[in-house]
PDB file of C-alpha atoms in Angstrom:
ATOM      1  CA  MET B   1      -6.223  18.246  -3.581  1.00  0.00           C
ATOM      2  CA  LEU B   2      -7.592  14.801  -4.201  1.00  0.00           C
ATOM      3  CA  GLN B   3     -10.751  15.987  -5.942  1.00  0.00           C
ATOM      4  CA  ASP B   4     -11.663  12.487  -7.071  1.00  0.00           C
ATOM      5  CA  ALA B   5     -11.091  11.077  -3.603  1.00  0.00           C
ATOM      6  CA  ASN B   6     -13.297  13.765  -2.143  1.00  0.00           C
ATOM      7  CA  GLU B   7     -16.014  12.982  -4.672  1.00  0.00           C
ATOM      8  CA  ILE B   8     -15.908   9.329  -3.693  1.00  0.00           C
ATOM      9  CA  SER B   9     -15.933  10.143   0.014  1.00  0.00           C
ATOM     10  CA  LYS B  10     -19.073  12.260  -0.278  1.00  0.00           C
ATOM     11  CA  THR B  11     -21.135   9.111  -0.495  1.00  0.00           C
ATOM     12  CA  TYR B  12     -19.618   7.606   2.657  1.00  0.00           C
ATOM     13  CA  PRO B  13     -20.079  10.218   5.750  1.00  0.00           C
ATOM     14  CA  VAL B  14       1.531  -9.629   5.833  1.00  0.00           C
ATOM     15  CA  LYS B  15       2.535  -9.832   8.946  1.00  0.00           C
ATOM     16  CA  GLY B  16       2.899 -13.470  10.097  1.00  0.00           C
ATOM     17  CA  ASP B  17       2.003 -15.622   7.101  1.00  0.00           C
ATOM     18  CA  CYS B  18       3.286 -13.182   4.496  1.00  0.00           C
ATOM     19  CA  LEU B  19       6.599 -12.717   6.293  1.00  0.00           C
ATOM     20  CA  THR B  20       7.109 -16.467   6.650  1.00  0.00           C
ATOM     21  CA  ALA B  21       6.455 -17.019   2.963  1.00  0.00           C
ATOM     22  CA  ASP B  22       8.802 -14.174   1.997  1.00  0.00           C
ATOM     23  CA  MET B  23      11.595 -15.514   4.202  1.00  0.00           C
ATOM     24  CA  ALA B  24      11.238 -18.967   2.687  1.00  0.00           C
ATOM     25  CA  ARG B  25      11.314 -17.480  -0.800  1.00  0.00           C
ATOM     26  CA  ALA B  26      14.390 -15.396   0.042  1.00  0.00           C
ATOM     27  CA  SER B  27      16.196 -18.456   1.401  1.00  0.00           C
ATOM     28  CA  SER B  28      15.400 -20.392  -1.756  1.00  0.00           C
ATOM     29  CA  LEU B  29      16.612 -17.597  -4.004  1.00  0.00           C
ATOM     30  CA  GLN B  30      19.808 -17.150  -2.021  1.00  0.00           C
ATOM     31  CA  ASP B  31      20.513 -20.864  -2.357  1.00  0.00           C
ATOM     32  CA  GLU B  32      19.953 -20.659  -6.108  1.00  0.00           C
ATOM     33  CA  ASN B  33      22.280 -17.688  -6.386  1.00  0.00           C
ATOM     34  CA  SER B  34      25.093 -19.167  -4.299  1.00  0.00           C
ATOM     35  CA  PRO B  35      28.633 -19.493  -5.755  1.00  0.00           C
ATOM     36  CA  SER B  36      28.417 -23.282  -5.653  1.00  0.00           C
ATOM     37  CA  LEU B  37      25.979 -23.134  -8.548  1.00  0.00           C
ATOM     38  CA  SER B  38      28.211 -21.060 -10.800  1.00  0.00           C
ATOM     39  CA  SER B  39      28.103 -23.692 -13.528  1.00  0.00           C
ATOM     40  CA  SER B  40      24.305 -23.870 -13.486  1.00  0.00           C
ATOM     41  CA  PRO B  41      22.198 -22.123 -16.130  1.00  0.00           C
ATOM     42  CA  ILE B  42      20.264 -20.508 -13.271  1.00  0.00           C
ATOM     43  CA  THR B  43      23.169 -18.040 -12.847  1.00  0.00           C
ATOM     44  CA  SER B  44      22.848 -16.570 -16.330  1.00  0.00           C
ATOM     45  CA  PRO B  45      22.969 -12.739 -16.373  1.00  0.00           C
ATOM     46  CA  SER B  46      19.221 -12.417 -16.880  1.00  0.00           C
ATOM     47  CA  ARG B  47      18.483 -14.911 -14.104  1.00  0.00           C
ATOM     48  CA  LYS B  48      20.900 -13.160 -11.755  1.00  0.00           C
ATOM     49  CA  ARG B  49      19.138  -9.850 -12.366  1.00  0.00           C
ATOM     50  CA  SER B  50      15.787 -11.496 -11.722  1.00  0.00           C
ATOM     51  CA  VAL B  51      17.030 -13.066  -8.485  1.00  0.00           C
ATOM     52  CA  GLN B  52      18.578  -9.803  -7.295  1.00  0.00           C
ATOM     53  CA  LEU B  53      15.364  -7.900  -7.994  1.00  0.00           C
ATOM     54  CA  GLU B  54      13.309 -10.466  -6.094  1.00  0.00           C
ATOM     55  CA  LEU B  55      15.700 -10.410  -3.134  1.00  0.00           C
ATOM     56  CA  ARG B  56      15.508  -6.606  -3.017  1.00  0.00           C
ATOM     57  CA  ARG B  57      11.715  -6.792  -3.153  1.00  0.00           C
ATOM     58  CA  ILE B  58      11.585  -9.317  -0.303  1.00  0.00           C
ATOM     59  CA  SER B  59      14.073  -7.263   1.696  1.00  0.00           C
ATOM     60  CA  ASN B  60      11.810  -4.236   1.230  1.00  0.00           C
ATOM     61  CA  ILE B  61       8.760  -6.146   2.447  1.00  0.00           C
ATOM     62  CA  GLN B  62      10.570  -7.436   5.527  1.00  0.00           C
ATOM     63  CA  TYR B  63      11.869  -3.932   6.242  1.00  0.00           C
ATOM     64  CA  VAL B  64       8.366  -2.497   5.998  1.00  0.00           C
ATOM     65  CA  GLN B  65       7.083  -5.124   8.420  1.00  0.00           C
ATOM     66  CA  SER B  66       9.954  -4.555  10.842  1.00  0.00           C
ATOM     67  CA  VAL B  67       9.286  -0.807  11.127  1.00  0.00           C
ATOM     68  CA  SER B  68       5.498  -0.968  10.854  1.00  0.00           C
ATOM     69  CA  GLY B  69       3.687   0.326  13.927  1.00  0.00           C
ATOM     70  CA  ARG B  70       6.678   2.068  15.482  1.00  0.00           C
ATOM     71  CA  ARG B  71       5.711   5.647  14.671  1.00  0.00           C
ATOM     72  CA  THR B  72       2.204   5.969  16.079  1.00  0.00           C
ATOM     73  CA  SER B  73       3.244   8.934  18.255  1.00  0.00           C
ATOM     74  CA  THR B  74       4.957  10.953  15.529  1.00  0.00           C
ATOM     75  CA  THR B  75       4.378  12.046  11.967  1.00  0.00           C
ATOM     76  CA  ILE B  76       8.055  12.629  11.181  1.00  0.00           C
ATOM     77  CA  LEU B  77       9.692   9.879   9.166  1.00  0.00           C
ATOM     78  CA  PRO B  78      13.403   9.194   9.751  1.00  0.00           C
ATOM     79  CA  LEU B  79      14.216  10.187   6.177  1.00  0.00           C
ATOM     80  CA  THR B  80      17.352  12.143   5.335  1.00  0.00           C
ATOM     81  CA  SER B  81      17.272  15.176   3.070  1.00  0.00           C
ATOM     82  CA  ALA B  82      19.042  13.080   0.447  1.00  0.00           C
ATOM     83  CA  GLN B  83      16.361  10.378   0.621  1.00  0.00           C
ATOM     84  CA  ILE B  84      13.549  12.912   0.312  1.00  0.00           C
ATOM     85  CA  HIS B  85      15.280  14.443  -2.698  1.00  0.00           C
ATOM     86  CA  LEU B  86      15.723  11.029  -4.346  1.00  0.00           C
ATOM     87  CA  VAL B  87      12.097  10.051  -3.737  1.00  0.00           C
ATOM     88  CA  ARG B  88      10.779  13.324  -5.116  1.00  0.00           C
ATOM     89  CA  SER B  89      13.035  13.205  -8.170  1.00  0.00           C
ATOM     90  CA  GLN B  90      11.991   9.652  -9.008  1.00  0.00           C
ATOM     91  CA  TRP B  91       8.328  10.344  -8.325  1.00  0.00           C
ATOM     92  CA  ARG B  92       8.278  13.497 -10.484  1.00  0.00           C
ATOM     93  CA  GLN B  93       9.672  11.487 -13.372  1.00  0.00           C
ATOM     94  CA  VAL B  94       7.009   8.797 -12.977  1.00  0.00           C
ATOM     95  CA  TYR B  95       4.105  11.127 -12.218  1.00  0.00           C
ATOM     96  CA  ILE B  96       4.734  13.433 -15.170  1.00  0.00           C
ATOM     97  CA  THR B  97       5.302  10.536 -17.567  1.00  0.00           C
ATOM     98  CA  LYS B  98       2.395   8.314 -16.534  1.00  0.00           C
ATOM     99  CA  GLY B  99      -0.072  10.434 -14.594  1.00  0.00           C
ATOM    100  CA  PRO B 100      -2.102   9.471 -11.501  1.00  0.00           C
ATOM    101  CA  THR B 101      -4.670   7.260 -13.235  1.00  0.00           C
ATOM    102  CA  VAL B 102      -2.111   5.006 -14.924  1.00  0.00           C
ATOM    103  CA  ILE B 103      -0.063   4.746 -11.729  1.00  0.00           C
ATOM    104  CA  GLY B 104      -3.083   3.795  -9.643  1.00  0.00           C
ATOM    105  CA  THR B 105      -4.425   1.398 -12.269  1.00  0.00           C
ATOM    106  CA  SER B 106      -1.080  -0.396 -12.483  1.00  0.00           C
ATOM    107  CA  LEU B 107      -0.991  -0.744  -8.697  1.00  0.00           C
ATOM    108  CA  PHE B 108      -4.452  -2.295  -8.475  1.00  0.00           C
ATOM    109  CA  HIS B 109      -3.948  -4.551 -11.488  1.00  0.00           C
ATOM    110  CA  ARG B 110      -0.913  -5.998  -9.720  1.00  0.00           C
ATOM    111  CA  LEU B 111      -2.799  -6.315  -6.455  1.00  0.00           C
ATOM    112  CA  PHE B 112      -5.760  -8.101  -8.027  1.00  0.00           C
ATOM    113  CA  PHE B 113      -3.427 -10.414  -9.953  1.00  0.00           C
ATOM    114  CA  LYS B 114      -1.767 -11.375  -6.660  1.00  0.00           C
ATOM    115  CA  SER B 115      -5.083 -11.965  -4.908  1.00  0.00           C
ATOM    116  CA  GLN B 116      -8.408 -12.845  -6.502  1.00  0.00           C
ATOM    117  CA  ASN B 117      -9.994 -12.484  -3.063  1.00  0.00           C
ATOM    118  CA  THR B 118      -8.925  -8.847  -2.950  1.00  0.00           C
ATOM    119  CA  LYS B 119     -10.307  -8.296  -6.439  1.00  0.00           C
ATOM    120  CA  GLN B 120     -13.634  -9.790  -5.387  1.00  0.00           C
ATOM    121  CA  LEU B 121     -13.585  -7.605  -2.290  1.00  0.00           C
ATOM    122  CA  PHE B 122     -13.287  -4.512  -4.478  1.00  0.00           C
ATOM    123  CA  GLU B 123     -16.076  -5.713  -6.747  1.00  0.00           C
ATOM    124  CA  ARG B 124     -18.405  -6.147  -3.750  1.00  0.00           C
ATOM    125  CA  CYS B 125     -18.099  -2.594  -2.504  1.00  0.00           C
ATOM    126  CA  ARG B 126     -21.166  -0.389  -2.703  1.00  0.00           C
ATOM    127  CA  LEU B 127     -20.836   2.029  -5.608  1.00  0.00           C
ATOM    128  CA  PRO B 128     -21.082   5.722  -4.781  1.00  0.00           C
ATOM    129  CA  LYS B 129     -24.144   7.271  -6.405  1.00  0.00           C
ATOM    130  CA  GLN B 130     -22.138   9.412  -8.824  1.00  0.00           C
ATOM    131  CA  PHE B 131     -20.673   6.345 -10.561  1.00  0.00           C
ATOM    132  CA  ALA B 132     -22.759   4.459 -13.113  1.00  0.00           C
ATOM    133  CA  ASN B 133     -20.712   1.265 -12.971  1.00  0.00           C
ATOM    134  CA  LEU B 134     -17.722  -0.435 -11.387  1.00  0.00           C
ATOM    135  CA  ASP B 135     -15.363   0.538 -14.219  1.00  0.00           C
ATOM    136  CA  SER B 136     -15.942   4.261 -13.752  1.00  0.00           C
ATOM    137  CA  PHE B 137     -15.501   3.906  -9.995  1.00  0.00           C
ATOM    138  CA  ALA B 138     -12.314   1.843 -10.444  1.00  0.00           C
ATOM    139  CA  LYS B 139     -10.847   4.542 -12.688  1.00  0.00           C
ATOM    140  CA  ALA B 140     -11.666   7.295 -10.189  1.00  0.00           C
ATOM    141  CA  HIS B 141     -10.317   5.171  -7.335  1.00  0.00           C
ATOM    142  CA  ALA B 142      -7.060   4.583  -9.237  1.00  0.00           C
ATOM    143  CA  LYS B 143      -6.689   8.287 -10.021  1.00  0.00           C
ATOM    144  CA  ALA B 144      -7.360   9.252  -6.403  1.00  0.00           C
ATOM    145  CA  THR B 145      -4.680   6.771  -5.295  1.00  0.00           C
ATOM    146  CA  GLY B 146      -2.113   8.287  -7.655  1.00  0.00           C
ATOM    147  CA  GLN B 147      -2.999  11.768  -6.418  1.00  0.00           C
ATOM    148  CA  LEU B 148      -2.721  10.606  -2.819  1.00  0.00           C
ATOM    149  CA  ILE B 149       0.808   9.306  -3.380  1.00  0.00           C
ATOM    150  CA  ASP B 150       1.678  12.642  -4.996  1.00  0.00           C
ATOM    151  CA  GLN B 151       0.460  14.513  -1.924  1.00  0.00           C
ATOM    152  CA  ILE B 152       2.406  12.202   0.376  1.00  0.00           C
ATOM    153  CA  VAL B 153       5.623  12.796  -1.562  1.00  0.00           C
ATOM    154  CA  ASP B 154       5.040  16.566  -1.465  1.00  0.00           C
ATOM    155  CA  SER B 155       4.469  16.393   2.306  1.00  0.00           C
ATOM    156  CA  LEU B 156       7.469  14.294   3.344  1.00  0.00           C
ATOM    157  CA  ASP B 157       8.939  17.188   5.354  1.00  0.00           C
ATOM    158  CA  ASP B 158       5.805  17.353   7.520  1.00  0.00           C
ATOM    159  CA  LEU B 159       3.259  14.546   7.303  1.00  0.00           C
ATOM    160  CA  GLU B 160       0.857  15.853   9.955  1.00  0.00           C
ATOM    161  CA  PRO B 161      -1.834  16.924   7.423  1.00  0.00           C
ATOM    162  CA  MET B 162      -1.430  13.660   5.503  1.00  0.00           C
ATOM    163  CA  SER B 163      -1.663  11.650   8.722  1.00  0.00           C
ATOM    164  CA  ILE B 164      -5.170  13.005   9.264  1.00  0.00           C
ATOM    165  CA  GLU B 165      -6.123  12.257   5.650  1.00  0.00           C
ATOM    166  CA  LEU B 166      -4.757   8.701   5.763  1.00  0.00           C
ATOM    167  CA  ILE B 167      -6.668   7.923   8.952  1.00  0.00           C
ATOM    168  CA  ARG B 168      -9.822   9.303   7.302  1.00  0.00           C
ATOM    169  CA  ILE B 169      -9.232   7.034   4.299  1.00  0.00           C
ATOM    170  CA  GLY B 170      -8.881   4.048   6.619  1.00  0.00           C
ATOM    171  CA  ARG B 171     -12.194   4.886   8.270  1.00  0.00           C
ATOM    172  CA  LEU B 172     -13.822   5.270   4.873  1.00  0.00           C
ATOM    173  CA  HIS B 173     -12.734   1.778   3.835  1.00  0.00           C
ATOM    174  CA  ALA B 174     -14.213   0.331   7.020  1.00  0.00           C
ATOM    175  CA  GLN B 175     -17.502   2.070   6.211  1.00  0.00           C
ATOM    176  CA  MET B 176     -17.573   0.779   2.649  1.00  0.00           C
ATOM    177  CA  LEU B 177     -16.932  -2.861   3.565  1.00  0.00           C
ATOM    178  CA  PRO B 178     -17.332  -3.347   7.332  1.00  0.00           C
ATOM    179  CA  GLY B 179     -15.223  -6.166   8.721  1.00  0.00           C
ATOM    180  CA  GLU B 180     -13.874  -7.360   5.367  1.00  0.00           C
ATOM    181  CA  PHE B 181     -10.451  -5.689   5.268  1.00  0.00           C
ATOM    182  CA  THR B 182      -8.011  -8.055   6.960  1.00  0.00           C
ATOM    183  CA  GLY B 183      -4.338  -7.733   7.793  1.00  0.00           C
ATOM    184  CA  THR B 184      -3.594  -9.851   4.738  1.00  0.00           C
ATOM    185  CA  VAL B 185      -5.210  -7.278   2.452  1.00  0.00           C
ATOM    186  CA  TRP B 186      -3.191  -4.417   3.907  1.00  0.00           C
ATOM    187  CA  ASN B 187       0.040  -6.442   3.745  1.00  0.00           C
ATOM    188  CA  LEU B 188      -0.590  -7.402   0.129  1.00  0.00           C
ATOM    189  CA  THR B 189      -1.252  -3.766  -0.723  1.00  0.00           C
ATOM    190  CA  ALA B 190       2.059  -2.731   0.844  1.00  0.00           C
ATOM    191  CA  GLU B 191       3.877  -5.540  -0.962  1.00  0.00           C
ATOM    192  CA  THR B 192       2.338  -4.542  -4.286  1.00  0.00           C
ATOM    193  CA  PHE B 193       3.272  -0.903  -3.821  1.00  0.00           C
ATOM    194  CA  ILE B 194       6.859  -1.957  -3.145  1.00  0.00           C
ATOM    195  CA  ASP B 195       6.850  -3.974  -6.370  1.00  0.00           C
ATOM    196  CA  CYS B 196       5.844  -0.828  -8.244  1.00  0.00           C
ATOM    197  CA  THR B 197       8.516   1.398  -6.680  1.00  0.00           C
ATOM    198  CA  LEU B 198      11.233  -1.078  -7.675  1.00  0.00           C
ATOM    199  CA  GLU B 199      10.343  -0.528 -11.322  1.00  0.00           C
ATOM    200  CA  TRP B 200       9.793   3.224 -11.316  1.00  0.00           C
ATOM    201  CA  GLY B 201      12.069   5.673 -13.048  1.00  0.00           C
ATOM    202  CA  ASP B 202      15.502   5.366 -14.554  1.00  0.00           C
ATOM    203  CA  LYS B 203      17.368   2.221 -13.498  1.00  0.00           C
ATOM    204  CA  ARG B 204      20.476   4.300 -12.834  1.00  0.00           C
ATOM    205  CA  CYS B 205      18.601   6.198 -10.115  1.00  0.00           C
ATOM    206  CA  ARG B 206      17.585   3.101  -8.165  1.00  0.00           C
ATOM    207  CA  SER B 207      19.650   2.625  -5.035  1.00  0.00           C
ATOM    208  CA  GLU B 208      19.556   1.091  -1.574  1.00  0.00           C
ATOM    209  CA  THR B 209      19.020   4.555  -0.118  1.00  0.00           C
ATOM    210  CA  LEU B 210      15.954   5.097  -2.284  1.00  0.00           C
ATOM    211  CA  ARG B 211      14.674   1.579  -1.633  1.00  0.00           C
ATOM    212  CA  GLN B 212      14.745   2.076   2.130  1.00  0.00           C
ATOM    213  CA  ALA B 213      13.085   5.474   1.798  1.00  0.00           C
ATOM    214  CA  TRP B 214      10.115   3.997  -0.084  1.00  0.00           C
ATOM    215  CA  ALA B 215       9.940   1.169   2.454  1.00  0.00           C
ATOM    216  CA  LEU B 216       9.633   3.667   5.313  1.00  0.00           C
ATOM    217  CA  ILE B 217       7.001   5.660   3.437  1.00  0.00           C
ATOM    218  CA  THR B 218       5.017   2.512   2.672  1.00  0.00           C
ATOM    219  CA  ALA B 219       5.097   1.382   6.298  1.00  0.00           C
ATOM    220  CA  TYR B 220       3.971   4.801   7.510  1.00  0.00           C
ATOM    221  CA  VAL B 221       1.097   5.063   5.028  1.00  0.00           C
ATOM    222  CA  MET B 222      -0.214   1.575   5.762  1.00  0.00           C
ATOM    223  CA  ASP B 223       0.069   2.141   9.527  1.00  0.00           C
ATOM    224  CA  LYS B 224      -2.103   5.251   9.346  1.00  0.00           C
ATOM    225  CA  ILE B 225      -4.703   3.734   7.023  1.00  0.00           C
ATOM    226  CA  ARG B 226      -4.961   0.664   9.249  1.00  0.00           C
ATOM    227  CA  GLU B 227      -5.214   2.900  12.310  1.00  0.00           C
ATOM    228  CA  GLY B 228      -8.216   4.691  10.827  1.00  0.00           C
ATOM    229  CA  HIS B 229      -9.778   1.421   9.705  1.00  0.00           C
ATOM    230  CA  ASN B 230      -9.370  -0.188  13.131  1.00  0.00           C
ATOM    231  CA  GLU B 231     -10.772   2.862  14.921  1.00  0.00           C
ATOM    232  CA  GLU B 232     -13.872   2.811  12.740  1.00  0.00           C
ATOM    233  CA  ARG B 233     -14.324  -0.937  13.203  1.00  0.00           C
ATOM    234  CA  LYS B 234     -14.199  -0.520  16.989  1.00  0.00           C
ATOM    235  CA  ARG B 235     -16.829   2.206  16.737  1.00  0.00           C
ATOM    236  CA  GLN B 236     -19.038  -0.001  14.553  1.00  0.00           C
ATOM    237  CA  ILE B 237     -18.710  -2.945  16.945  1.00  0.00           C
ATOM    238  CA  GLN B 238     -19.536  -0.764  19.945  1.00  0.00           C
ATOM    239  CA  ILE B 239     -22.659   0.566  18.226  1.00  0.00           C
ATOM    240  CA  SER B 240     -23.704  -2.940  17.248  1.00  0.00           C
ATOM    241  CA  SER B 241     -23.121  -4.234  20.786  1.00  0.00           C
ATOM    242  CA  SER B 242     -25.076  -1.366  22.316  1.00  0.00           C
ATOM    243  CA  PHE B 243     -27.972  -1.979  19.965  1.00  0.00           C
ATOM    244  CA  SER B 244     -27.993  -5.706  20.745  1.00  0.00           C
ATOM    245  CA  ALA B 245     -27.839  -5.096  24.498  1.00  0.00           C
ATOM    246  CA  SER B 246     -30.615  -2.487  24.568  1.00  0.00           C
ATOM    247  CA  PRO B 247     -33.915  -3.808  26.012  1.00  0.00           C
ATOM    248  CA  ARG B 248     -36.600  -4.492  23.468  1.00  0.00           C
ATOM    249  CA  ARG B 249     -40.009  -2.915  23.828  1.00  0.00           C
ATOM    250  CA  PRO B 250     -42.837  -5.392  24.392  1.00  0.00           C
ATOM    251  CA  SER B 251     -44.977  -5.897  21.319  1.00  0.00           C
TER     252      SER B 251
END
């Protein structure tokens, strides 16, 4: 039950711009892949596969953004039994083969490659006392992330317990780096997770049904983490404002 995450927590009691860029990229790729360019080397089999993968990825991101924020009053995702089965089957294959640490490490390597600012943000966080250096903390953080995804997949029938945990994680991030997690960071994280799901498991098992299921899960997870983060930031701002407004004692 997220032992590494709990150890870390002991120490601490894309929409607009990203969507616009993705739409522009999708338009460009669709133009490249149009029938009128059938004689162009850009429509080689390998290029077609690359274009199709990128279009699916962008479609996923846009889908996540379109459904994000719509389920604040419920913890039941609109997933069918078939979708839950597909997600769990794919995830079991990946989780058993790679393990939580490798899965989490791959996710954050991708994220930091996309955004040096996000990498620097991670490097600035205050290390919990039980970790001697950033590398050991990064490994534990990656493992905890992989374990968290595993718990989410196991809880798809009823996400109420995970909703509480995700909100707690959001609050924890606000405590570790107050005011530094922006909407761009959360959107990039969602986008990176989608990139990973598109490459997981056997290619024969990848389908539109599975793609949409992961998109819904991603949107839900990011909504709850952001909810917890925003709640904690409001609390921090209120405390800061109260402290600033309190009368000072005469020296």
